[in-house]
mmCIF file of C-alpha atoms in Angstrom:
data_model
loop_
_atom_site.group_PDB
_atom_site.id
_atom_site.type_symbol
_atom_site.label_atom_id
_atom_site.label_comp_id
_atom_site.label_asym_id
_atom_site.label_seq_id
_atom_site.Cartn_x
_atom_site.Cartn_y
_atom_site.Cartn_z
ATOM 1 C CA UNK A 463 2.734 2.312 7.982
ATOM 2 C CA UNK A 464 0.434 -0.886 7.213
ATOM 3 C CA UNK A 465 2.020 -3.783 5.200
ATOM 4 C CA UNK A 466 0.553 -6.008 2.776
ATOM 5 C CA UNK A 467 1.235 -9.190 1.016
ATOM 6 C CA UNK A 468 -0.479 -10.177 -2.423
ATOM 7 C CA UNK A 469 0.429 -13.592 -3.232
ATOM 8 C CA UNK A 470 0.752 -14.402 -6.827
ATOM 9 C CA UNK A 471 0.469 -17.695 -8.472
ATOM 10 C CA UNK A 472 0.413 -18.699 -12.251
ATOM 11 C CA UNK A 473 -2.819 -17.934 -13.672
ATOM 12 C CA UNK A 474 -3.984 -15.495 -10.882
ATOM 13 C CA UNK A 475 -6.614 -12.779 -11.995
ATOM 14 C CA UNK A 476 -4.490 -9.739 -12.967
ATOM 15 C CA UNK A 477 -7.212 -6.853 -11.860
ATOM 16 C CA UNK A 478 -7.696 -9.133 -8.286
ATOM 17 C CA UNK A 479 -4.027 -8.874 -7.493
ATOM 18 C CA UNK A 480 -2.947 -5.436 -9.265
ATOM 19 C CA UNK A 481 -6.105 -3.184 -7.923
ATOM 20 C CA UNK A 482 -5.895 -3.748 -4.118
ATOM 21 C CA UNK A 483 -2.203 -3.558 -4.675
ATOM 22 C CA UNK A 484 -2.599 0.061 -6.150
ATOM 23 C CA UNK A 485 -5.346 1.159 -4.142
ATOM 24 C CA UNK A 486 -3.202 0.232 -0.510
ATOM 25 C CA UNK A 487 -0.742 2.047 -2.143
ATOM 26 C CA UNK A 488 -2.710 5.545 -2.752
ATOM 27 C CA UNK A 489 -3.313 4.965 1.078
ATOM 28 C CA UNK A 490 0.261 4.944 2.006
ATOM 29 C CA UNK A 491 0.245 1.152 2.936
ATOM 30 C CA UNK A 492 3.969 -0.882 1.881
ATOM 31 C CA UNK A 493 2.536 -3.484 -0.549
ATOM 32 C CA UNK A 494 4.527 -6.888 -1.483
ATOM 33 C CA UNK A 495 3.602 -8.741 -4.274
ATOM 34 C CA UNK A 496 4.752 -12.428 -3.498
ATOM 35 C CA UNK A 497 5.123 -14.926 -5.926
ATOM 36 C CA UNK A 498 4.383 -18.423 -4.553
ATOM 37 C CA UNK A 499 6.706 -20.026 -7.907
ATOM 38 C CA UNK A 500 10.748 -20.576 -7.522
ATOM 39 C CA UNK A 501 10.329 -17.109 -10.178
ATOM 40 C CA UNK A 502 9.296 -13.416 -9.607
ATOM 41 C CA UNK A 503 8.083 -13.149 -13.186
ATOM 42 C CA UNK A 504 4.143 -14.838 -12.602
ATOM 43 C CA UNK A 505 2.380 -14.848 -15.866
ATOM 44 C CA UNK A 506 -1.635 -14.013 -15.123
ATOM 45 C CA UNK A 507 -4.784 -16.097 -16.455
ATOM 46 C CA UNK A 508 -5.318 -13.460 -19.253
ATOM 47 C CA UNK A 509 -1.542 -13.485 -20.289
ATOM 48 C CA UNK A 510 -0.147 -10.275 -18.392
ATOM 49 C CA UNK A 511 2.891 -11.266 -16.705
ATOM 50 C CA UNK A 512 4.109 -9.448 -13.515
ATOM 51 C CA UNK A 513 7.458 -9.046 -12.008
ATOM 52 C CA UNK A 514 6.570 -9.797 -7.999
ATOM 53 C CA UNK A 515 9.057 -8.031 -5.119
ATOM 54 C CA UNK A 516 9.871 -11.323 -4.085
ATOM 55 C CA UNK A 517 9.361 -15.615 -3.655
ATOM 56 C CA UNK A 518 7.896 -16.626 -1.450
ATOM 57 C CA UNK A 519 10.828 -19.179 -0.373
ATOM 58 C CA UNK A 520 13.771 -17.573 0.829
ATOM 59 C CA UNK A 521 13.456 -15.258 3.604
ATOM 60 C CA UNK A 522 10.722 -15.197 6.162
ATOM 61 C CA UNK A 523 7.569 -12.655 5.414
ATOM 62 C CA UNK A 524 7.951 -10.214 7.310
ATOM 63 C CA UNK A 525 4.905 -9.028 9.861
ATOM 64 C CA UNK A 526 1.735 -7.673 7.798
ATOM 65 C CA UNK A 527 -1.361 -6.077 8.588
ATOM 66 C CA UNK A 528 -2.692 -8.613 5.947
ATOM 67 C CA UNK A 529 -2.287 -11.181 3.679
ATOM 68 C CA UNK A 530 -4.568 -11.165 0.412
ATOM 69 C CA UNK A 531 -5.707 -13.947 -2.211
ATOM 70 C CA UNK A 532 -6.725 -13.027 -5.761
ATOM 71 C CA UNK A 533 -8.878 -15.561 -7.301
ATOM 72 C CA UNK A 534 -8.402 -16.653 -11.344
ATOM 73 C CA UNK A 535 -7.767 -19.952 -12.479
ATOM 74 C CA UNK A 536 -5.907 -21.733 -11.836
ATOM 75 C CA UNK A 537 -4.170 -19.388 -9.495
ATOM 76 C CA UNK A 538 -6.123 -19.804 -6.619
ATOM 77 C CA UNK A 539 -6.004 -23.756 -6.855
ATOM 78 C CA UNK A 540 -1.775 -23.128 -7.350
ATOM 79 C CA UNK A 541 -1.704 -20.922 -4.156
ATOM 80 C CA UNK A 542 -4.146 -23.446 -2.501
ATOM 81 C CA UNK A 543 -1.673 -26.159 -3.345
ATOM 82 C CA UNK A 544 1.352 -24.087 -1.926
ATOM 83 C CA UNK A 545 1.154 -25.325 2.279
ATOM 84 C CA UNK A 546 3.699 -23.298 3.315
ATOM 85 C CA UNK A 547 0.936 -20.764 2.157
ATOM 86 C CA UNK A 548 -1.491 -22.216 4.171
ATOM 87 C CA UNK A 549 0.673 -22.497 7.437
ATOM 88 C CA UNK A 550 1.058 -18.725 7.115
ATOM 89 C CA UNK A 551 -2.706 -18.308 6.336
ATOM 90 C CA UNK A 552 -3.430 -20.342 9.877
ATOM 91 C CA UNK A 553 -1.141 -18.468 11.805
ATOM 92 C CA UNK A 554 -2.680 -15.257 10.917
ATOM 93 C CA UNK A 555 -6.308 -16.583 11.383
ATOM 94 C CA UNK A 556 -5.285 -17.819 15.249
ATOM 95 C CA UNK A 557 -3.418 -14.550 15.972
ATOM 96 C CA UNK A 558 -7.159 -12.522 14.237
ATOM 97 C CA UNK A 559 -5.061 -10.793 12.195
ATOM 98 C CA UNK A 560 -6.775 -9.814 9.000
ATOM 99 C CA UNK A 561 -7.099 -11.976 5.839
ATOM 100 C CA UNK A 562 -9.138 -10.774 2.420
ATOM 101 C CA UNK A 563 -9.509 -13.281 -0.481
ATOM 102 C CA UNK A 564 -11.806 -12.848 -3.602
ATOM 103 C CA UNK A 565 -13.489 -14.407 -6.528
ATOM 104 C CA UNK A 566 -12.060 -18.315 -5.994
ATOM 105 C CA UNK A 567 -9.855 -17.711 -3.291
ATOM 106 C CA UNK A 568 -12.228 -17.529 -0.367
ATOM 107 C CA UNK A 569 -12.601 -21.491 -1.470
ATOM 108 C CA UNK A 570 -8.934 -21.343 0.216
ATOM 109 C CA UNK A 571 -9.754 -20.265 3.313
ATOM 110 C CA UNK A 572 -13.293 -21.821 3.299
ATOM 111 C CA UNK A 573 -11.535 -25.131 2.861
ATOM 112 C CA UNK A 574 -9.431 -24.613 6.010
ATOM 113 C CA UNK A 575 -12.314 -24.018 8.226
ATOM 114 C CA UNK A 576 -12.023 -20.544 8.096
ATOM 115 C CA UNK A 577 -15.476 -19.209 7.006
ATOM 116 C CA UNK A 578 -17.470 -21.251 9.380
ATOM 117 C CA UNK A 579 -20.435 -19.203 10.295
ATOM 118 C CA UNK A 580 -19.096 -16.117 9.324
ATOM 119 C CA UNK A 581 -20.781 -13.901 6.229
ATOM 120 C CA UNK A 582 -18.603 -14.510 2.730
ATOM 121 C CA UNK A 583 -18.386 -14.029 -0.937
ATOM 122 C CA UNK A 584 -16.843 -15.792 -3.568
ATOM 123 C CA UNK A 585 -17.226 -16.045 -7.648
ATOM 124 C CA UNK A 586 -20.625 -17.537 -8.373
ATOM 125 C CA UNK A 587 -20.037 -21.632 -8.331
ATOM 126 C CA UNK A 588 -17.973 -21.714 -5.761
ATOM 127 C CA UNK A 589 -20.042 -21.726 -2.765
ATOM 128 C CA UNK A 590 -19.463 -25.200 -1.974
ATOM 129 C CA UNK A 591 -15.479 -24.110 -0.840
ATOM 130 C CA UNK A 592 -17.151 -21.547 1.964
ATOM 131 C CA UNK A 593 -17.685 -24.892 4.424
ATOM 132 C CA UNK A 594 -20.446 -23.726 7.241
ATOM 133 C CA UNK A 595 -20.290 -19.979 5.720
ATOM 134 C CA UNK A 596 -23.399 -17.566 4.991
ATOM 135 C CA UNK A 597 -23.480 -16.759 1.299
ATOM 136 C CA UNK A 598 -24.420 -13.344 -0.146
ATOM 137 C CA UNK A 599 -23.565 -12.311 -3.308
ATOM 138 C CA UNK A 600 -22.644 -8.709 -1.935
ATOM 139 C CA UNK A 601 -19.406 -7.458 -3.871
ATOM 140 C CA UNK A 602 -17.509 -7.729 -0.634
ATOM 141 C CA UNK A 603 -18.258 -8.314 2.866
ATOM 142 C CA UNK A 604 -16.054 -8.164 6.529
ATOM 143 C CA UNK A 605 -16.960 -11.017 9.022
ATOM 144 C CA UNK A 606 -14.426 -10.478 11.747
ATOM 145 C CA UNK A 607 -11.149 -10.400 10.813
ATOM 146 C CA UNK A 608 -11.704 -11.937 7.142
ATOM 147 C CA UNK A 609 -12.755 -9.598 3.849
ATOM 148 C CA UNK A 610 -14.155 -11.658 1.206
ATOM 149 C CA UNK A 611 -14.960 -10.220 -2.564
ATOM 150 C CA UNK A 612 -16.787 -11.375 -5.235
ATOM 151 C CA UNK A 613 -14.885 -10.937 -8.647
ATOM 152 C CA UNK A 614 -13.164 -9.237 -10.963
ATOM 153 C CA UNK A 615 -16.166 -6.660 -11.047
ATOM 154 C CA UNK A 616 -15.885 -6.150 -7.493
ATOM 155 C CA UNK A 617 -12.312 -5.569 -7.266
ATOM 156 C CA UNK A 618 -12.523 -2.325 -6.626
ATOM 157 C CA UNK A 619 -15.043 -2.574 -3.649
ATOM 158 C CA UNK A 620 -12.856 -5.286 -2.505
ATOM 159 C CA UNK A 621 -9.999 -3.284 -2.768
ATOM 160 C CA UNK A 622 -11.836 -0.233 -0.751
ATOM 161 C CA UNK A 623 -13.351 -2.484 1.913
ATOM 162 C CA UNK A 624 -9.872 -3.391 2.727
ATOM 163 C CA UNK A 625 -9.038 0.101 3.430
ATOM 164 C CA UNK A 626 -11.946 0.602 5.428
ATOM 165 C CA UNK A 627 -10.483 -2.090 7.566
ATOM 166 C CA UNK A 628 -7.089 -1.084 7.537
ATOM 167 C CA UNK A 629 -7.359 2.886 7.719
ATOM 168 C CA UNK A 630 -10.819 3.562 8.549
ATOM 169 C CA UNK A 631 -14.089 4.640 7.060
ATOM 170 C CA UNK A 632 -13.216 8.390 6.430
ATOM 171 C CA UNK A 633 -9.809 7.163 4.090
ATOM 172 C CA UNK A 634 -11.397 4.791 2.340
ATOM 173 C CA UNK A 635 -14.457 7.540 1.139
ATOM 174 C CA UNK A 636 -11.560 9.713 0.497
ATOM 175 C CA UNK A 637 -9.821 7.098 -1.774
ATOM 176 C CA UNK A 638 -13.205 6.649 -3.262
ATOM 177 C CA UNK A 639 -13.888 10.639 -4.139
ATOM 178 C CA UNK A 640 -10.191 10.966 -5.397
ATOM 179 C CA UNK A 641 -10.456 7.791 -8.032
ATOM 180 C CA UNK A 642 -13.791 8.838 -8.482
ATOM 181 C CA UNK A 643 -15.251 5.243 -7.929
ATOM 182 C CA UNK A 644 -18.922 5.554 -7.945
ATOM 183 C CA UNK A 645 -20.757 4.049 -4.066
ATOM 184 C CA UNK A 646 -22.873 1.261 -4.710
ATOM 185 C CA UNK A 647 -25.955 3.376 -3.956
ATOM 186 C CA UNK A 648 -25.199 5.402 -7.286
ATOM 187 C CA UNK A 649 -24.900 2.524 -9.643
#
């Protein structure tokens, strides 16, 4: 079974966090929603609040297959404040063990080095944070073993690029068909 962590931070972007969490679910994937606060109630940019699994202090994480970012504001500048965070983010980026982050949270990882000629996507404005990267404004792209997406419109292509990492091409056309999520060619 893959594992996931979502961390959540005050003011994240609801659809970011929630739609990769329930589409990794629908592939049979454990998902933990991890609240970076002393709190596992984390109250969203648009006013949703969440009850997360678990802080993030505490207990170690345990192993994932990956660790994802949603963007909003100003929940990706909160988790980019958190550095016990980031330590976690750069031990998964030496080991190549995947990372996806999307809207403003590639300027996380962009920040630490991490996008440095490699292909990314972020919200529009934040290109700056993707130090050395090669913008497109595609609604997700894999460079490696980092998934960036675009925004809250591409959340769901985020979400299913992740899958195709994780699981393969053939699951994540089958996730596609069941939700019936349209492929970019038919938009």
């Amino acid at each position: 079974m893959k594992k996931a962590a979502i961390f959540i931070a005050p003011g994240f972007e609801e659809i970011e966090a929630l739609t990769p969490a329930d589409v990794l679910n629908r592939a049979g994937a454990e998902v933990e929603l991890i609240s970076v606060t002393e709190d596992k109630s984390v109250t969203g940019a648009h006013g949703l609040t969440i009850v997360c699994d678990r802080v993030f202090e505490g207990k170690p994480i345990d192993e994932k297959d990956i660790l994802i970012l949603p963007g909003g504001m100003p929940g990706a500048k909160n988790l980019q404040s958190h550095s016990k965070l980031a330590d976690l983010l750069k031990t998964y980026y030496d080991q190549k063990k995947w990372i996806a982050a999307i809207c403003a949270a590639p300027m996380i990882i962009g920040e630490l080095g991490f996008l440095k000629d490699r292909k990314a996507t972020c919200f529009p404005g934040f290109e700056h944070h993707l130090k050395g990267a090669h913008h497109y404004p595609a609604p997700a792209i894999t460079d490696g073993h980092i998934i960036t997406g675009r925004g809250i419109g591409a959340a769901m292509e985020f979400s299913l690029e992740i899958i195709s990492n994780l699981y393969g091409a053939n699951k994540a056309s089958e996730l596609r068909e069941g939700m019936v999520v349209p492929t970019p060619a038919d938009q």
